[in-house]
C-alpha cells in the first residue's frame, strides 16, 4: 500500500493527508524570503523512511480532557489516543497544570506529524516535533510532545510484543520501582501514626513541604517556623524513613540557604526546588553552600533544558517529568546526561496515571534511578479508586515500598474511551494563585 | 515640525531648597519643578551645587516632564540632582495623569511597604534605647550598627561584641522583631566573613555593607563562605556595579541609594536583580519627599522587600518631616508604611517649611 492509497482509504484522515502533502503534490514552503529554503517537506512515515520502517500506520489521533473528582482542579488530565491500521492502540499523557486547553490544542497542532506516520520510529517523530517546532519547546509544546511520545512508545511496545522497560534494557529490579508518598501529616502525633503505617506497608520514604510562602528575604519568625516544621517531620517519622522536603521554589537562594544550612543534621534525602528554576547559577549557589542533596527539574523540557544544570554540577538529583520533558524518549536521555555526572534521577509525577506508568518503564531501566514520585498517600484517595476503575488494577500503589511493573506489552495497560466518558472535561482551571499579605505575588 | 509642547507638562522652572533637621543635622535639598501651566512637582536630592542646579535647569528647558530618559542621556556628567529631578518629573506626570506614580509605573504590586528603621547609637545602651523608641513608634525591623571594636583583624572581639548587642536589642525589641546589622563598609573582609559565619543561625534579615565594594573578590568570599545574607549598595554610585555583584554571587539584597539613583534607575537595578531572585531594599537617609518617592517605587516593584527610613529620634526633627510632607507619609504601623493614595508622589508639600528649616549657606 503506498501512502496515497492508504490515506485515501483511511476515512477521517484524508484532510490531514492533504495538508501533509505527498511526493507529487509537495507542499510549497516558499512563503517567505528565507535565504535557505528547505529542500523538501517529507511527511513522517512516508517516502524516505518507508522502506526501512514498519507496516503499521497511525490512522487517527484523539485527544481527551478528563476531569475527575479528588484531583486538584488545575490539572484535568490531557490524554492522547493513537489508533493504527493494525488495530493497536497507544495512550499517552500531557497533563499540564493550569494549561489543559493549550496542551490539547498543541497536541492537535501536531496531528499531521503523526497521522499517516509509522509509530515504530519514535525518535524520528520526537526530533521532528521538537526541531520543526522551530522556537523549541516550552512547557506547552513539551507536554504535547510528551503525550504523543508516550503513546508512540505504547504502540511500539505492542508492535514488538514487550513492555517498554524491556525495550530500554530493564528491569533493573523485578520487584518493581522504589517509590514514596506524600507525608500528609503535620503534628507530631499524626507523623508518628504515619510512621506506623509506613512500617506496616513497607514504605521507605516520604516527602513534605514548607509551611508558608516566602519573600526573597525573610523574617526570623518565618525562617524559624520552617526549620521547626522540618525538624518535626524527622522527629515524627524517625531516623530510618527517608525524608525529602519540597521547597517548591517558594524560597529565594538566599532564604533557602539559611534554612537548609540548619536542616543539615536531619540528613534529608533531598531538598527540592530550593529556588525558582530559571537561574541555574542561583541554584548552584545553594548547592555549593550546603551539604544536603539538592533536587530540581520538574519544569524543564528536553535534555537541552537540563544541560546547564548538569554541566555546572548545580544539583545532586534531577526530576524531569515524563509529562513535560518530552515523554519517555526525553526522560531517558536526561537520565543519560545525569548518569555521566553522577546525578540521580527522581522523576516528578503529580498529574495523571498514564504519565506515571510511563515513568516506571524509564525508572526500571536507568542506572541512576533513585525513587519515583506519585503524589499519592499511604491511605488510598479518591483518585486511586478512579484509576483502578479505569485500568483494572491499583495504579501507582506500592507493595513493600515499590510500584509493581506491568508485564503486558507497551505501557502495560488497557484503557477504553468509555471508561473516561464518566468524567467529562470541565475545562482548564488555573493553578493556585497565592499572594503575600501585602497583596504581592507569591510562589507556591 | 515637532508637535508643540503640552503646557501642562512643559517644564519652565526648577528651584532648589536646601533644608536641615534641627537636631540630627541631617540635610537634604527639596526640588520644585514648575510647568508652563503652573503645575508643580517635587523631588529631593542630596546637597546640590549652584553649577549642578544650572545644568539641570538648562536640561529641562523646552522638554516635557515625561521625558526623563532623554534628559538623563543628554547629561554628559552625572548630576547630583538627577535623582531628585526624576522624582519631581514623575510627580508631575502622575499629577497630569491623575494617578499615583506607582500606577504610572505599572503598579500597584502591593498595598503597603515594610519599613526598616535606621537607628543610631554609639553604645549598646544607646542602640537599645533607640530600638525601644522605634518599636513604640510602630517599627518591627531595625537597622543597627555593628559595634565599633577598634581592633581590626581580631574577629573574636567583634563577634562577641556583636552577639552581645544583638542579644540585648532582641530582648528589648521583643517578639516579631527583625534586624539588619550595619557594618557600613568599615570591616575588613576577614572580620566581615567571620562575623557573617558566626551569625548564620541568628536569622538576621541581612548583614549590610560587610566590607568595602572596591574588592569584589572579598565581597564574593563573604557571600560564599556562609549563608548569612549580605546587602550592598549605598556606596555604589554607578548602577552597573549591582550587576557585577549579582553575577558574582556576592549579594543577597540590593540597596540602591534613592538619593543617587532616583526612582527610574532604581527600577532598572531592581529589574537586573529579579532574574537572580534577589530582593530590593532601597537605602534612604534623606527627607520625607524621598520617602514618598520610595513608597511609590516599592509599590511598582515585584521584588521589593523593605524600605529603609531614617528614624527621627527627636521630636523636633519629626515635626519638621511632618511639616514638610504631612504626617501620613512616614507613619509606621505594625512594621509597615502605608502607600500614598493621591496623584503623583501623593503628598502635599508645605513650602513654608522650606523657609522655616532653610539650611544657612555654608
Short mmCIF file of N, CA and C in Angstrom, two decimals, chain B residues 231-319:
data_model
loop_
_atom_site.label_atom_id
_atom_site.label_comp_id
_atom_site.label_asym_id
_atom_site.label_seq_id
_atom_site.Cartn_x
_atom_site.Cartn_y
_atom_site.Cartn_z
N UNK B 231 23.95 42.55 52.15
CA UNK B 231 23.43 43.63 51.33
C UNK B 231 24.53 44.61 50.98
N UNK B 232 24.44 45.18 49.78
CA UNK B 232 25.38 46.21 49.36
C UNK B 232 24.60 47.28 48.59
N UNK B 233 25.13 48.49 48.58
CA UNK B 233 24.54 49.45 47.66
C UNK B 233 24.78 50.92 47.93
N UNK B 234 24.87 51.32 49.20
CA UNK B 234 24.88 52.75 49.43
C UNK B 234 26.14 53.42 48.88
N UNK B 235 27.19 52.61 48.67
CA UNK B 235 28.41 53.19 48.10
C UNK B 235 28.52 52.96 46.59
N UNK B 236 27.50 52.37 46.02
CA UNK B 236 27.54 52.07 44.58
C UNK B 236 26.96 53.24 43.81
N UNK B 237 27.83 54.15 43.40
CA UNK B 237 27.35 55.32 42.68
C UNK B 237 26.98 54.95 41.25
N UNK B 238 27.61 53.94 40.72
CA UNK B 238 27.37 53.51 39.35
C UNK B 238 26.45 52.30 39.40
N UNK B 239 25.29 52.42 38.73
CA UNK B 239 24.26 51.36 38.84
C UNK B 239 24.75 50.01 38.35
N UNK B 240 25.67 50.02 37.38
CA UNK B 240 26.18 48.76 36.83
C UNK B 240 26.91 47.90 37.84
N UNK B 241 27.36 48.51 38.94
CA UNK B 241 28.05 47.76 39.99
C UNK B 241 27.16 46.62 40.51
N UNK B 242 25.85 46.88 40.56
CA UNK B 242 24.94 45.85 41.07
C UNK B 242 24.95 44.60 40.20
N UNK B 243 25.01 44.83 38.89
CA UNK B 243 25.03 43.66 38.01
C UNK B 243 26.29 42.83 38.25
N UNK B 244 27.37 43.50 38.47
CA UNK B 244 28.62 42.79 38.74
C UNK B 244 28.53 41.97 40.03
N UNK B 245 27.95 42.56 41.07
CA UNK B 245 27.77 41.84 42.33
C UNK B 245 26.85 40.63 42.15
N UNK B 246 25.79 40.84 41.39
CA UNK B 246 24.81 39.76 41.19
C UNK B 246 25.43 38.59 40.44
N UNK B 247 26.15 38.88 39.38
CA UNK B 247 26.64 37.75 38.60
C UNK B 247 27.85 37.10 39.26
N UNK B 248 28.36 37.73 40.28
CA UNK B 248 29.44 37.10 41.05
C UNK B 248 28.95 36.50 42.36
N UNK B 249 27.62 36.35 42.49
CA UNK B 249 27.06 35.69 43.68
C UNK B 249 27.45 36.40 44.97
N UNK B 250 27.64 37.69 44.93
CA UNK B 250 28.18 38.37 46.11
C UNK B 250 27.12 39.15 46.88
N UNK B 251 25.86 39.03 46.50
CA UNK B 251 24.87 39.93 47.08
C UNK B 251 23.51 39.23 47.22
N UNK B 252 22.85 39.46 48.36
CA UNK B 252 21.52 38.89 48.61
C UNK B 252 20.43 39.96 48.65
N UNK B 253 20.83 41.19 48.89
CA UNK B 253 19.88 42.30 48.94
C UNK B 253 20.50 43.48 48.22
N UNK B 254 19.83 44.01 47.20
CA UNK B 254 20.38 45.19 46.53
C UNK B 254 19.80 46.43 47.19
N UNK B 255 20.68 47.39 47.42
CA UNK B 255 20.31 48.55 48.22
C UNK B 255 20.65 49.85 47.51
N UNK B 256 20.00 50.12 46.39
CA UNK B 256 20.28 51.38 45.69
C UNK B 256 19.91 52.57 46.58
N UNK B 257 20.79 53.56 46.59
CA UNK B 257 20.51 54.78 47.36
C UNK B 257 19.58 55.65 46.52
N UNK B 258 18.41 55.96 47.07
CA UNK B 258 17.44 56.78 46.34
C UNK B 258 18.02 58.12 45.94
N UNK B 259 18.88 58.65 46.79
CA UNK B 259 19.44 59.97 46.52
C UNK B 259 20.44 59.92 45.37
N UNK B 260 20.92 58.73 45.04
CA UNK B 260 21.84 58.59 43.91
C UNK B 260 21.13 58.16 42.64
N UNK B 261 20.13 57.30 42.79
CA UNK B 261 19.55 56.64 41.62
C UNK B 261 18.12 57.04 41.33
N UNK B 262 17.47 57.72 42.25
CA UNK B 262 16.08 58.13 42.00
C UNK B 262 15.18 56.92 41.81
N UNK B 263 14.03 57.18 41.21
CA UNK B 263 13.05 56.10 41.02
C UNK B 263 13.40 55.29 39.77
N UNK B 264 13.67 55.96 38.70
CA UNK B 264 13.81 55.26 37.41
C UNK B 264 15.01 54.32 37.40
N UNK B 265 16.18 54.84 37.84
CA UNK B 265 17.37 53.98 37.83
C UNK B 265 17.24 52.87 38.87
N UNK B 266 16.59 53.16 40.00
CA UNK B 266 16.38 52.10 40.99
C UNK B 266 15.51 50.99 40.41
N UNK B 267 14.56 51.38 39.57
CA UNK B 267 13.72 50.36 38.92
C UNK B 267 14.56 49.48 38.00
N UNK B 268 15.53 50.10 37.32
CA UNK B 268 16.40 49.30 36.45
C UNK B 268 17.25 48.35 37.29
N UNK B 269 17.76 48.85 38.40
CA UNK B 269 18.58 48.00 39.28
C UNK B 269 17.73 46.83 39.80
N UNK B 270 16.48 47.12 40.14
CA UNK B 270 15.58 46.06 40.59
C UNK B 270 15.32 45.04 39.48
N UNK B 271 15.19 45.54 38.27
CA UNK B 271 14.94 44.63 37.13
C UNK B 271 16.12 43.69 36.92
N UNK B 272 17.33 44.21 37.10
CA UNK B 272 18.52 43.37 36.95
C UNK B 272 18.57 42.31 38.07
N UNK B 273 18.07 42.66 39.25
CA UNK B 273 18.13 41.73 40.39
C UNK B 273 17.11 40.61 40.27
N UNK B 274 16.00 40.89 39.59
CA UNK B 274 14.88 39.94 39.56
C UNK B 274 15.29 38.55 39.05
N UNK B 275 15.99 38.44 37.93
CA UNK B 275 16.34 37.08 37.48
C UNK B 275 17.34 36.36 38.37
N UNK B 276 17.87 37.03 39.37
CA UNK B 276 18.73 36.35 40.36
C UNK B 276 17.95 36.03 41.64
N UNK B 277 16.65 36.31 41.65
CA UNK B 277 15.81 36.12 42.84
C UNK B 277 16.34 36.92 44.02
N UNK B 278 16.80 38.12 43.74
CA UNK B 278 17.38 38.97 44.77
C UNK B 278 16.43 40.13 45.06
N UNK B 279 16.24 40.38 46.35
CA UNK B 279 15.28 41.39 46.79
C UNK B 279 15.90 42.79 46.81
N UNK B 280 15.02 43.79 46.77
CA UNK B 280 15.44 45.18 46.76
C UNK B 280 15.02 45.85 48.06
N UNK B 281 15.96 46.56 48.66
CA UNK B 281 15.67 47.31 49.89
C UNK B 281 16.38 48.65 49.78
N UNK B 282 15.74 49.63 49.15
CA UNK B 282 16.45 50.89 48.87
C UNK B 282 17.02 51.54 50.13
N UNK B 283 18.23 52.07 49.98
CA UNK B 283 18.85 52.87 51.03
C UNK B 283 18.25 54.26 50.95
N UNK B 284 17.97 54.84 52.12
CA UNK B 284 17.38 56.18 52.11
C UNK B 284 17.73 56.85 53.42
N UNK B 285 18.51 57.93 53.30
CA UNK B 285 18.88 58.65 54.51
C UNK B 285 18.57 60.13 54.34
N UNK B 286 17.49 60.42 53.60
CA UNK B 286 17.13 61.81 53.37
C UNK B 286 15.83 62.17 54.04
N UNK B 287 15.05 62.98 53.36
CA UNK B 287 13.83 63.52 53.95
C UNK B 287 12.56 62.84 53.50
N UNK B 288 11.42 63.40 53.89
CA UNK B 288 10.13 62.75 53.66
C UNK B 288 9.66 62.76 52.21
N UNK B 289 10.12 63.72 51.40
CA UNK B 289 9.71 63.69 49.99
C UNK B 289 10.30 62.45 49.32
N UNK B 290 11.55 62.16 49.66
CA UNK B 290 12.17 60.95 49.12
C UNK B 290 11.51 59.69 49.68
N UNK B 291 10.99 59.77 50.92
CA UNK B 291 10.25 58.62 51.45
C UNK B 291 9.02 58.35 50.59
N UNK B 292 8.32 59.43 50.22
CA UNK B 292 7.15 59.26 49.35
C UNK B 292 7.56 58.66 48.01
N UNK B 293 8.70 59.12 47.49
CA UNK B 293 9.20 58.54 46.24
C UNK B 293 9.49 57.06 46.43
N UNK B 294 10.08 56.73 47.59
CA UNK B 294 10.43 55.34 47.88
C UNK B 294 9.19 54.46 47.94
N UNK B 295 8.11 54.98 48.51
CA UNK B 295 6.89 54.18 48.62
C UNK B 295 6.28 53.94 47.24
N UNK B 296 6.36 54.96 46.39
CA UNK B 296 5.88 54.77 45.02
C UNK B 296 6.73 53.75 44.27
N UNK B 297 8.04 53.82 44.51
CA UNK B 297 8.94 52.82 43.92
C UNK B 297 8.57 51.42 44.43
N UNK B 298 8.40 51.30 45.74
CA UNK B 298 8.12 49.99 46.35
C UNK B 298 6.88 49.35 45.74
N UNK B 299 5.86 50.18 45.51
CA UNK B 299 4.59 49.64 45.01
C UNK B 299 4.61 49.42 43.51
N UNK B 300 5.75 49.70 42.89
CA UNK B 300 5.86 49.43 41.45
C UNK B 300 6.76 48.22 41.20
N UNK B 301 7.42 47.70 42.24
CA UNK B 301 8.40 46.63 42.06
C UNK B 301 7.82 45.28 42.47
N UNK B 302 8.18 44.22 41.75
CA UNK B 302 7.80 42.88 42.22
C UNK B 302 8.71 42.38 43.32
N UNK B 303 9.96 42.79 43.32
CA UNK B 303 10.93 42.19 44.24
C UNK B 303 11.37 43.14 45.37
N UNK B 304 10.52 44.10 45.67
CA UNK B 304 10.76 44.95 46.83
C UNK B 304 10.62 44.12 48.11
N UNK B 305 11.50 44.34 49.09
CA UNK B 305 11.30 43.68 50.37
C UNK B 305 11.01 44.66 51.49
N UNK B 306 11.83 45.69 51.62
CA UNK B 306 11.69 46.58 52.78
C UNK B 306 12.28 47.95 52.41
N UNK B 307 11.71 49.00 52.99
CA UNK B 307 12.21 50.35 52.74
C UNK B 307 12.84 50.93 53.99
N UNK B 308 14.12 51.26 53.87
CA UNK B 308 14.79 51.93 54.97
C UNK B 308 14.24 53.35 55.10
N UNK B 309 13.95 53.75 56.34
CA UNK B 309 13.59 55.14 56.60
C UNK B 309 14.43 55.62 57.79
N UNK B 310 14.91 56.85 57.72
CA UNK B 310 15.65 57.36 58.87
C UNK B 310 14.69 57.47 60.05
N UNK B 311 15.09 57.00 61.19
CA UNK B 311 14.21 57.14 62.36
C UNK B 311 14.58 58.42 63.08
N UNK B 312 13.65 59.36 63.04
CA UNK B 312 13.91 60.64 63.70
C UNK B 312 13.63 60.49 65.19
N UNK B 313 14.70 60.39 65.95
CA UNK B 313 14.54 60.12 67.38
C UNK B 313 14.02 61.36 68.11
N UNK B 314 14.37 62.53 67.60
CA UNK B 314 13.99 63.74 68.32
C UNK B 314 12.68 64.31 67.81
N UNK B 315 11.88 64.77 68.72
CA UNK B 315 10.55 65.30 68.41
C UNK B 315 10.63 66.47 67.41
N UNK B 316 11.67 67.33 67.57
CA UNK B 316 11.78 68.49 66.67
C UNK B 316 12.00 68.06 65.22
N UNK B 317 12.81 67.01 65.05
CA UNK B 317 13.08 66.52 63.69
C UNK B 317 11.82 65.88 63.11
N UNK B 318 11.11 65.14 63.95
CA UNK B 318 9.87 64.51 63.49
C UNK B 318 8.87 65.58 63.03
N UNK B 319 8.81 66.68 63.81
CA UNK B 319 7.88 67.74 63.47
C UNK B 319 8.25 68.36 62.12
#
